[in-house]
DNA sequence: CGGGTCATTGAGTCAGCTCAAGGCTCGTGG
DNA sequence: CCACGAGCCTTGAGCTGACTCAATGACCCG
């Protein structure tokens, strides 16, 4: 718990508005003028930190807000008809969650913190009003939803066409790239999720996840110590993820 | 070809505006007042019928419009990094395609007609302007994108957690339900796509699709003649799709 | 130090894959 | 009118990647 509280993402916590947030070149405010950012800022509610395992919202809850991840990491879980759970995404700082609730006015997913995290709550009715006034914000929000669709479709392809090695390699590359975008190292990072979460997300068993990660380690492509990953051979990892032959 | 041209969906062709279109309780105009529907109608462009195999838009093309399927059926295809194709959706009348292009301002998918079809083109810049004026339309479009996300996440779950029988059963039920929504029979319909399309979409080989469909036929759950499907035991199909045990 | 959670490793099984052969349907051309 | 080729689908036989089951290891916390 002490380790979680000291996680490196937490130094963005003292930020109290969007215009000074170091994530504002990635998050919802992109392409907004300073005065428009301030308008957005007025409707954003910053909550207290949430602990590992806490929910941001849960399936069935009335849809009121979307949330920007400010620090930490969040997983979203969809419940299937037969009572199983499917992790539909891992979300890192600057990424937006909660858009699943729009269609039916109730969240279809549950969002759970993977470690101590902070989120900015954005009441959707206010965001809608503001979007009608600020064309750039409307466009930006459409784009965010479209990005979500594109991400989901990439996962669909991964699950439909790729073997275990390719799925794991792709996940590592995705996290690496997103960290890099936020100004962190692309080659070295902590995985905020458990092996079981990875398996659930990628449609694999925990044993297979463990074996594949072990193999990547043995072949010298990554260094691995529990959740600490260091990519030693980025090119090899890429060619593994994107090679068309399954063997 | 003659058969395609006489396909049952085509009698919606003579419609020339949204307010009299029999799909307007399902399509984009939902929840709009009559006068607002007319405003929407002014920006909608109705094109000529497109033939089987024709593209509505293709990957890489600049994003300009979204499209409502008016008749026929459309598949959307994403190209993977390694040159494979992944079908990401089958779209029936009243459903909207093209929203994949918003994030990057270029389409990431290619949309191909599965049979002779007609689409309504909706230029996005005009739709954006109108959305800012009509809160209901803005909300409606957000909802459509959210619905798309929800659909994609259901497919993710299907691919990640369900076996071949469950995947096929779920697809049949989905098409059945969507036909029913449009006032067509839930129990009897033509599959507009090939076995190979089904396999691609569901992450299965064509042989497995064929075997599973044959098995559903033999066990008396469906009647099957090429692409003509009749669901004989809806309850059995549902319990097959949603049972939690894989065996 | 004991109990719980999470991860690793091994051995055997099986669902869905690959490879291969053959059938059905439709359009074209002799 | 029929023969033929091209697509699409079906069916069979055998293989294999990922699963299941099982045991053990590593770590944390009380």
PDB file of C-alpha atoms in Angstrom, chain B residues 4-239:
ATOM      1  CA  UNK B   4     -29.935  -9.126 -55.597  1.00  0.00           C
ATOM      2  CA  UNK B   5     -31.897  -6.355 -57.271  1.00  0.00           C
ATOM      3  CA  UNK B   6     -35.146  -7.902 -56.082  1.00  0.00           C
ATOM      4  CA  UNK B   7     -33.956  -8.362 -52.516  1.00  0.00           C
ATOM      5  CA  UNK B   8     -36.741  -7.581 -50.032  1.00  0.00           C
ATOM      6  CA  UNK B   9     -34.985  -4.575 -48.512  1.00  0.00           C
ATOM      7  CA  UNK B  10     -35.177  -2.571 -51.711  1.00  0.00           C
ATOM      8  CA  UNK B  11     -38.708  -1.299 -51.378  1.00  0.00           C
ATOM      9  CA  UNK B  12     -37.472   1.495 -49.144  1.00  0.00           C
ATOM     10  CA  UNK B  13     -35.633   2.996 -52.119  1.00  0.00           C
ATOM     11  CA  UNK B  14     -38.305   5.455 -53.290  1.00  0.00           C
ATOM     12  CA  UNK B  15     -38.075   7.375 -50.009  1.00  0.00           C
ATOM     13  CA  UNK B  16     -36.664  10.774 -50.661  1.00  0.00           C
ATOM     14  CA  UNK B  17     -36.553  12.280 -47.189  1.00  0.00           C
ATOM     15  CA  UNK B  18     -36.042  11.352 -43.569  1.00  0.00           C
ATOM     16  CA  UNK B  19     -39.473  12.393 -42.356  1.00  0.00           C
ATOM     17  CA  UNK B  20     -41.219   9.802 -44.503  1.00  0.00           C
ATOM     18  CA  UNK B  21     -38.520   7.109 -44.314  1.00  0.00           C
ATOM     19  CA  UNK B  22     -39.880   4.049 -42.568  1.00  0.00           C
ATOM     20  CA  UNK B  23     -36.533   3.674 -40.775  1.00  0.00           C
ATOM     21  CA  UNK B  24     -36.740   7.051 -39.028  1.00  0.00           C
ATOM     22  CA  UNK B  25     -37.709   5.508 -35.718  1.00  0.00           C
ATOM     23  CA  UNK B  26     -34.426   3.579 -35.695  1.00  0.00           C
ATOM     24  CA  UNK B  27     -31.948   5.730 -37.574  1.00  0.00           C
ATOM     25  CA  UNK B  28     -30.288   9.043 -36.745  1.00  0.00           C
ATOM     26  CA  UNK B  29     -33.584  11.051 -36.520  1.00  0.00           C
ATOM     27  CA  UNK B  30     -34.794   9.316 -33.322  1.00  0.00           C
ATOM     28  CA  UNK B  31     -35.934  11.803 -30.715  1.00  0.00           C
ATOM     29  CA  UNK B  32     -35.976  14.703 -33.174  1.00  0.00           C
ATOM     30  CA  UNK B  33     -39.046  16.916 -33.704  1.00  0.00           C
ATOM     31  CA  UNK B  34     -40.482  16.958 -37.193  1.00  0.00           C
ATOM     32  CA  UNK B  35     -39.025  20.369 -37.992  1.00  0.00           C
ATOM     33  CA  UNK B  36     -35.636  19.206 -36.809  1.00  0.00           C
ATOM     34  CA  UNK B  37     -35.885  16.085 -38.945  1.00  0.00           C
ATOM     35  CA  UNK B  38     -36.435  18.354 -41.902  1.00  0.00           C
ATOM     36  CA  UNK B  39     -33.289  20.298 -41.045  1.00  0.00           C
ATOM     37  CA  UNK B  40     -31.379  17.035 -40.877  1.00  0.00           C
ATOM     38  CA  UNK B  41     -32.971  16.006 -44.123  1.00  0.00           C
ATOM     39  CA  UNK B  42     -31.536  19.025 -45.887  1.00  0.00           C
ATOM     40  CA  UNK B  43     -27.975  17.888 -45.310  1.00  0.00           C
ATOM     41  CA  UNK B  44     -28.534  14.203 -46.143  1.00  0.00           C
ATOM     42  CA  UNK B  45     -27.441  13.153 -49.610  1.00  0.00           C
ATOM     43  CA  UNK B  46     -29.095  10.105 -51.103  1.00  0.00           C
ATOM     44  CA  UNK B  47     -26.890   8.260 -53.534  1.00  0.00           C
ATOM     45  CA  UNK B  48     -27.666   5.740 -56.210  1.00  0.00           C
ATOM     46  CA  UNK B  49     -27.745   2.041 -55.296  1.00  0.00           C
ATOM     47  CA  UNK B  50     -24.369   0.435 -54.820  1.00  0.00           C
ATOM     48  CA  UNK B  51     -23.652  -3.026 -56.180  1.00  0.00           C
ATOM     49  CA  UNK B  52     -22.347  -6.073 -54.343  1.00  0.00           C
ATOM     50  CA  UNK B  53     -18.619  -5.636 -53.796  1.00  0.00           C
ATOM     51  CA  UNK B  54     -18.676  -1.844 -54.251  1.00  0.00           C
ATOM     52  CA  UNK B  55     -17.094   0.284 -51.547  1.00  0.00           C
ATOM     53  CA  UNK B  56     -18.862   3.052 -49.676  1.00  0.00           C
ATOM     54  CA  UNK B  57     -15.507   4.379 -48.464  1.00  0.00           C
ATOM     55  CA  UNK B  58     -12.097   2.845 -48.110  1.00  0.00           C
ATOM     56  CA  UNK B  59      -9.307   2.857 -45.559  1.00  0.00           C
ATOM     57  CA  UNK B  60      -7.086   5.896 -45.873  1.00  0.00           C
ATOM     58  CA  UNK B  61      -9.752   7.997 -47.579  1.00  0.00           C
ATOM     59  CA  UNK B  62     -10.228  11.459 -46.068  1.00  0.00           C
ATOM     60  CA  UNK B  63     -13.100  11.451 -43.628  1.00  0.00           C
ATOM     61  CA  UNK B  64     -15.962  13.607 -44.868  1.00  0.00           C
ATOM     62  CA  UNK B  65     -19.210  11.840 -44.105  1.00  0.00           C
ATOM     63  CA  UNK B  66     -20.934   9.168 -42.144  1.00  0.00           C
ATOM     64  CA  UNK B  67     -23.504   6.968 -43.876  1.00  0.00           C
ATOM     65  CA  UNK B  68     -26.824   5.478 -42.875  1.00  0.00           C
ATOM     66  CA  UNK B  69     -27.551   2.116 -44.457  1.00  0.00           C
ATOM     67  CA  UNK B  70     -30.930   2.429 -46.167  1.00  0.00           C
ATOM     68  CA  UNK B  71     -31.218  -1.002 -47.748  1.00  0.00           C
ATOM     69  CA  UNK B  72     -29.056  -4.059 -48.292  1.00  0.00           C
ATOM     70  CA  UNK B  73     -26.104  -4.894 -46.056  1.00  0.00           C
ATOM     71  CA  UNK B  74     -22.577  -3.548 -45.592  1.00  0.00           C
ATOM     72  CA  UNK B  75     -19.456  -5.046 -44.029  1.00  0.00           C
ATOM     73  CA  UNK B  76     -16.627  -2.970 -42.610  1.00  0.00           C
ATOM     74  CA  UNK B  77     -13.071  -4.235 -42.872  1.00  0.00           C
ATOM     75  CA  UNK B  78     -10.013  -3.116 -40.922  1.00  0.00           C
ATOM     76  CA  UNK B  79      -6.571  -3.779 -42.341  1.00  0.00           C
ATOM     77  CA  UNK B  80      -4.061  -5.107 -39.847  1.00  0.00           C
ATOM     78  CA  UNK B  81      -0.395  -4.124 -39.677  1.00  0.00           C
ATOM     79  CA  UNK B  82       0.577  -7.385 -41.326  1.00  0.00           C
ATOM     80  CA  UNK B  83      -1.741  -7.068 -44.311  1.00  0.00           C
ATOM     81  CA  UNK B  84      -4.592  -9.286 -43.140  1.00  0.00           C
ATOM     82  CA  UNK B  85      -8.210  -8.186 -43.146  1.00  0.00           C
ATOM     83  CA  UNK B  86     -10.491  -8.175 -40.135  1.00  0.00           C
ATOM     84  CA  UNK B  87     -14.216  -7.699 -40.609  1.00  0.00           C
ATOM     85  CA  UNK B  88     -15.277  -5.446 -37.745  1.00  0.00           C
ATOM     86  CA  UNK B  89     -19.005  -5.355 -38.361  1.00  0.00           C
ATOM     87  CA  UNK B  90     -22.012  -6.185 -40.470  1.00  0.00           C
ATOM     88  CA  UNK B  91     -24.434  -3.287 -40.889  1.00  0.00           C
ATOM     89  CA  UNK B  92     -28.128  -3.537 -41.748  1.00  0.00           C
ATOM     90  CA  UNK B  93     -30.664  -0.852 -42.696  1.00  0.00           C
ATOM     91  CA  UNK B  94     -30.981   2.032 -40.192  1.00  0.00           C
ATOM     92  CA  UNK B  95     -27.451   1.484 -38.894  1.00  0.00           C
ATOM     93  CA  UNK B  96     -24.689   4.091 -39.238  1.00  0.00           C
ATOM     94  CA  UNK B  97     -21.223   3.462 -40.665  1.00  0.00           C
ATOM     95  CA  UNK B  98     -18.147   5.614 -41.115  1.00  0.00           C
ATOM     96  CA  UNK B  99     -17.624   6.877 -37.578  1.00  0.00           C
ATOM     97  CA  UNK B 100     -14.210   5.186 -37.545  1.00  0.00           C
ATOM     98  CA  UNK B 101     -12.810   8.116 -39.522  1.00  0.00           C
ATOM     99  CA  UNK B 102     -13.381  10.779 -36.914  1.00  0.00           C
ATOM    100  CA  UNK B 103     -10.369  10.225 -34.699  1.00  0.00           C
ATOM    101  CA  UNK B 104      -7.713  10.678 -37.355  1.00  0.00           C
ATOM    102  CA  UNK B 105      -9.769  12.472 -40.007  1.00  0.00           C
ATOM    103  CA  UNK B 106      -9.232   9.507 -42.334  1.00  0.00           C
ATOM    104  CA  UNK B 107     -11.185   6.270 -42.499  1.00  0.00           C
ATOM    105  CA  UNK B 108      -9.435   3.365 -40.820  1.00  0.00           C
ATOM    106  CA  UNK B 109     -11.904   0.869 -42.263  1.00  0.00           C
ATOM    107  CA  UNK B 110     -13.183  -0.032 -45.701  1.00  0.00           C
ATOM    108  CA  UNK B 111     -16.956  -0.439 -46.124  1.00  0.00           C
ATOM    109  CA  UNK B 112     -18.080  -2.948 -48.757  1.00  0.00           C
ATOM    110  CA  UNK B 113     -21.610  -3.805 -49.926  1.00  0.00           C
ATOM    111  CA  UNK B 114     -22.523  -7.456 -49.320  1.00  0.00           C
ATOM    112  CA  UNK B 115     -25.436  -7.156 -51.739  1.00  0.00           C
ATOM    113  CA  UNK B 116     -27.083  -4.379 -53.725  1.00  0.00           C
ATOM    114  CA  UNK B 117     -27.550  -1.637 -51.147  1.00  0.00           C
ATOM    115  CA  UNK B 118     -28.366   2.029 -50.722  1.00  0.00           C
ATOM    116  CA  UNK B 119     -26.883   4.461 -48.224  1.00  0.00           C
ATOM    117  CA  UNK B 120     -27.661   8.019 -47.132  1.00  0.00           C
ATOM    118  CA  UNK B 121     -24.534  10.140 -46.984  1.00  0.00           C
ATOM    119  CA  UNK B 122     -24.377  12.653 -44.144  1.00  0.00           C
ATOM    120  CA  UNK B 123     -21.549  15.185 -44.517  1.00  0.00           C
ATOM    121  CA  UNK B 124     -19.950  15.377 -41.118  1.00  0.00           C
ATOM    122  CA  UNK B 125     -19.116  19.079 -41.058  1.00  0.00           C
ATOM    123  CA  UNK B 126     -22.773  19.895 -41.649  1.00  0.00           C
ATOM    124  CA  UNK B 127     -23.820  17.362 -39.050  1.00  0.00           C
ATOM    125  CA  UNK B 128     -21.456  18.969 -36.554  1.00  0.00           C
ATOM    126  CA  UNK B 129     -22.921  22.417 -37.172  1.00  0.00           C
ATOM    127  CA  UNK B 130     -26.457  21.125 -36.894  1.00  0.00           C
ATOM    128  CA  UNK B 131     -25.575  19.195 -33.729  1.00  0.00           C
ATOM    129  CA  UNK B 132     -24.445  22.383 -32.056  1.00  0.00           C
ATOM    130  CA  UNK B 133     -27.899  23.838 -32.788  1.00  0.00           C
ATOM    131  CA  UNK B 134     -29.976  20.782 -31.965  1.00  0.00           C
ATOM    132  CA  UNK B 135     -29.072  19.340 -28.561  1.00  0.00           C
ATOM    133  CA  UNK B 136     -31.153  16.245 -29.269  1.00  0.00           C
ATOM    134  CA  UNK B 137     -29.174  15.543 -32.408  1.00  0.00           C
ATOM    135  CA  UNK B 138     -25.866  16.027 -30.623  1.00  0.00           C
ATOM    136  CA  UNK B 139     -26.995  13.660 -27.902  1.00  0.00           C
ATOM    137  CA  UNK B 140     -28.259  11.202 -30.492  1.00  0.00           C
ATOM    138  CA  UNK B 141     -24.970  11.143 -32.308  1.00  0.00           C
ATOM    139  CA  UNK B 142     -23.031  10.673 -29.062  1.00  0.00           C
ATOM    140  CA  UNK B 143     -25.371   7.779 -28.330  1.00  0.00           C
ATOM    141  CA  UNK B 144     -24.764   6.186 -31.704  1.00  0.00           C
ATOM    142  CA  UNK B 145     -21.020   6.266 -31.139  1.00  0.00           C
ATOM    143  CA  UNK B 146     -21.485   4.877 -27.672  1.00  0.00           C
ATOM    144  CA  UNK B 147     -23.630   2.111 -29.128  1.00  0.00           C
ATOM    145  CA  UNK B 148     -20.842   1.317 -31.526  1.00  0.00           C
ATOM    146  CA  UNK B 149     -18.443   1.022 -28.593  1.00  0.00           C
ATOM    147  CA  UNK B 150     -20.865  -1.235 -26.746  1.00  0.00           C
ATOM    148  CA  UNK B 151     -21.200  -3.462 -29.833  1.00  0.00           C
ATOM    149  CA  UNK B 152     -17.454  -3.687 -30.251  1.00  0.00           C
ATOM    150  CA  UNK B 153     -17.050  -4.614 -26.607  1.00  0.00           C
ATOM    151  CA  UNK B 154     -19.616  -7.366 -26.967  1.00  0.00           C
ATOM    152  CA  UNK B 155     -17.641  -8.726 -29.881  1.00  0.00           C
ATOM    153  CA  UNK B 156     -14.460  -8.530 -27.809  1.00  0.00           C
ATOM    154  CA  UNK B 157     -16.117 -10.595 -25.119  1.00  0.00           C
ATOM    155  CA  UNK B 158     -17.414 -13.071 -27.673  1.00  0.00           C
ATOM    156  CA  UNK B 159     -13.941 -13.537 -29.147  1.00  0.00           C
ATOM    157  CA  UNK B 160     -12.210 -13.671 -25.802  1.00  0.00           C
ATOM    158  CA  UNK B 161     -14.500 -15.963 -23.844  1.00  0.00           C
ATOM    159  CA  UNK B 162     -16.757 -17.979 -26.165  1.00  0.00           C
ATOM    160  CA  UNK B 163     -16.254 -21.112 -28.228  1.00  0.00           C
ATOM    161  CA  UNK B 164     -17.198 -21.606 -31.868  1.00  0.00           C
ATOM    162  CA  UNK B 165     -20.783 -22.746 -31.184  1.00  0.00           C
ATOM    163  CA  UNK B 166     -21.480 -19.781 -28.939  1.00  0.00           C
ATOM    164  CA  UNK B 167     -20.020 -17.317 -31.436  1.00  0.00           C
ATOM    165  CA  UNK B 168     -22.139 -18.573 -34.319  1.00  0.00           C
ATOM    166  CA  UNK B 169     -25.258 -18.745 -32.142  1.00  0.00           C
ATOM    167  CA  UNK B 170     -24.679 -15.159 -30.971  1.00  0.00           C
ATOM    168  CA  UNK B 171     -24.296 -13.884 -34.520  1.00  0.00           C
ATOM    169  CA  UNK B 172     -27.509 -15.563 -35.621  1.00  0.00           C
ATOM    170  CA  UNK B 173     -29.338 -14.106 -32.623  1.00  0.00           C
ATOM    171  CA  UNK B 174     -27.936 -10.641 -33.309  1.00  0.00           C
ATOM    172  CA  UNK B 175     -29.121 -10.650 -36.913  1.00  0.00           C
ATOM    173  CA  UNK B 176     -32.450 -12.084 -35.847  1.00  0.00           C
ATOM    174  CA  UNK B 177     -32.986  -9.355 -33.258  1.00  0.00           C
ATOM    175  CA  UNK B 178     -31.980  -6.570 -35.623  1.00  0.00           C
ATOM    176  CA  UNK B 179     -34.343  -7.875 -38.301  1.00  0.00           C
ATOM    177  CA  UNK B 180     -37.096  -8.056 -35.738  1.00  0.00           C
ATOM    178  CA  UNK B 181     -36.442  -4.431 -34.741  1.00  0.00           C
ATOM    179  CA  UNK B 182     -36.992  -3.401 -38.333  1.00  0.00           C
ATOM    180  CA  UNK B 183     -40.323  -5.197 -38.444  1.00  0.00           C
ATOM    181  CA  UNK B 184     -39.049  -8.304 -40.218  1.00  0.00           C
ATOM    182  CA  UNK B 185     -39.321 -11.890 -39.046  1.00  0.00           C
ATOM    183  CA  UNK B 186     -37.041 -12.821 -36.156  1.00  0.00           C
ATOM    184  CA  UNK B 187     -37.124 -16.516 -37.016  1.00  0.00           C
ATOM    185  CA  UNK B 188     -36.381 -16.507 -40.708  1.00  0.00           C
ATOM    186  CA  UNK B 189     -33.899 -14.500 -42.769  1.00  0.00           C
ATOM    187  CA  UNK B 190     -31.157 -14.539 -45.360  1.00  0.00           C
ATOM    188  CA  UNK B 191     -27.559 -14.178 -44.282  1.00  0.00           C
ATOM    189  CA  UNK B 192     -26.142 -11.483 -46.534  1.00  0.00           C
ATOM    190  CA  UNK B 193     -22.550 -12.532 -45.910  1.00  0.00           C
ATOM    191  CA  UNK B 194     -20.512 -15.558 -47.013  1.00  0.00           C
ATOM    192  CA  UNK B 195     -19.270 -18.295 -44.692  1.00  0.00           C
ATOM    193  CA  UNK B 196     -15.829 -16.856 -45.134  1.00  0.00           C
ATOM    194  CA  UNK B 197     -17.050 -13.424 -43.941  1.00  0.00           C
ATOM    195  CA  UNK B 198     -18.630 -15.031 -40.893  1.00  0.00           C
ATOM    196  CA  UNK B 199     -15.411 -16.862 -40.105  1.00  0.00           C
ATOM    197  CA  UNK B 200     -13.323 -13.742 -40.506  1.00  0.00           C
ATOM    198  CA  UNK B 201     -15.657 -11.739 -38.261  1.00  0.00           C
ATOM    199  CA  UNK B 202     -15.865 -14.379 -35.533  1.00  0.00           C
ATOM    200  CA  UNK B 203     -12.221 -15.432 -35.555  1.00  0.00           C
ATOM    201  CA  UNK B 204     -12.947 -18.903 -36.944  1.00  0.00           C
ATOM    202  CA  UNK B 205     -11.977 -20.764 -40.086  1.00  0.00           C
ATOM    203  CA  UNK B 206     -14.508 -21.283 -42.827  1.00  0.00           C
ATOM    204  CA  UNK B 207     -14.465 -25.036 -42.125  1.00  0.00           C
ATOM    205  CA  UNK B 208     -15.405 -24.510 -38.493  1.00  0.00           C
ATOM    206  CA  UNK B 209     -18.243 -22.155 -39.470  1.00  0.00           C
ATOM    207  CA  UNK B 210     -19.540 -24.765 -41.867  1.00  0.00           C
ATOM    208  CA  UNK B 211     -19.316 -27.570 -39.315  1.00  0.00           C
ATOM    209  CA  UNK B 212     -21.033 -25.597 -36.564  1.00  0.00           C
ATOM    210  CA  UNK B 213     -23.863 -24.497 -38.841  1.00  0.00           C
ATOM    211  CA  UNK B 214     -24.238 -28.087 -39.998  1.00  0.00           C
ATOM    212  CA  UNK B 215     -24.422 -29.221 -36.386  1.00  0.00           C
ATOM    213  CA  UNK B 216     -27.082 -26.596 -35.539  1.00  0.00           C
ATOM    214  CA  UNK B 217     -29.020 -27.917 -38.511  1.00  0.00           C
ATOM    215  CA  UNK B 218     -28.650 -31.581 -37.580  1.00  0.00           C
ATOM    216  CA  UNK B 219     -29.730 -30.985 -33.989  1.00  0.00           C
ATOM    217  CA  UNK B 220     -32.891 -29.283 -35.228  1.00  0.00           C
ATOM    218  CA  UNK B 221     -32.127 -25.851 -33.793  1.00  0.00           C
ATOM    219  CA  UNK B 222     -32.129 -24.190 -37.202  1.00  0.00           C
ATOM    220  CA  UNK B 223     -33.217 -25.013 -40.728  1.00  0.00           C
ATOM    221  CA  UNK B 224     -30.485 -24.209 -43.204  1.00  0.00           C
ATOM    222  CA  UNK B 225     -30.413 -23.893 -46.965  1.00  0.00           C
ATOM    223  CA  UNK B 226     -27.305 -22.048 -48.076  1.00  0.00           C
ATOM    224  CA  UNK B 227     -27.827 -18.514 -46.793  1.00  0.00           C
ATOM    225  CA  UNK B 228     -31.434 -18.992 -45.859  1.00  0.00           C
ATOM    226  CA  UNK B 229     -31.792 -19.539 -42.107  1.00  0.00           C
ATOM    227  CA  UNK B 230     -34.891 -20.440 -40.142  1.00  0.00           C
ATOM    228  CA  UNK B 231     -34.610 -20.583 -36.379  1.00  0.00           C
ATOM    229  CA  UNK B 232     -36.688 -23.531 -35.220  1.00  0.00           C
ATOM    230  CA  UNK B 233     -35.784 -23.511 -31.530  1.00  0.00           C
ATOM    231  CA  UNK B 234     -35.037 -19.976 -30.384  1.00  0.00           C
ATOM    232  CA  UNK B 235     -34.767 -21.027 -26.722  1.00  0.00           C
ATOM    233  CA  UNK B 236     -32.133 -23.655 -27.525  1.00  0.00           C
ATOM    234  CA  UNK B 237     -30.173 -21.159 -29.620  1.00  0.00           C
ATOM    235  CA  UNK B 238     -30.238 -18.652 -26.755  1.00  0.00           C
ATOM    236  CA  UNK B 239     -29.140 -21.137 -24.148  1.00  0.00           C
TER     237      UNK B 239
END
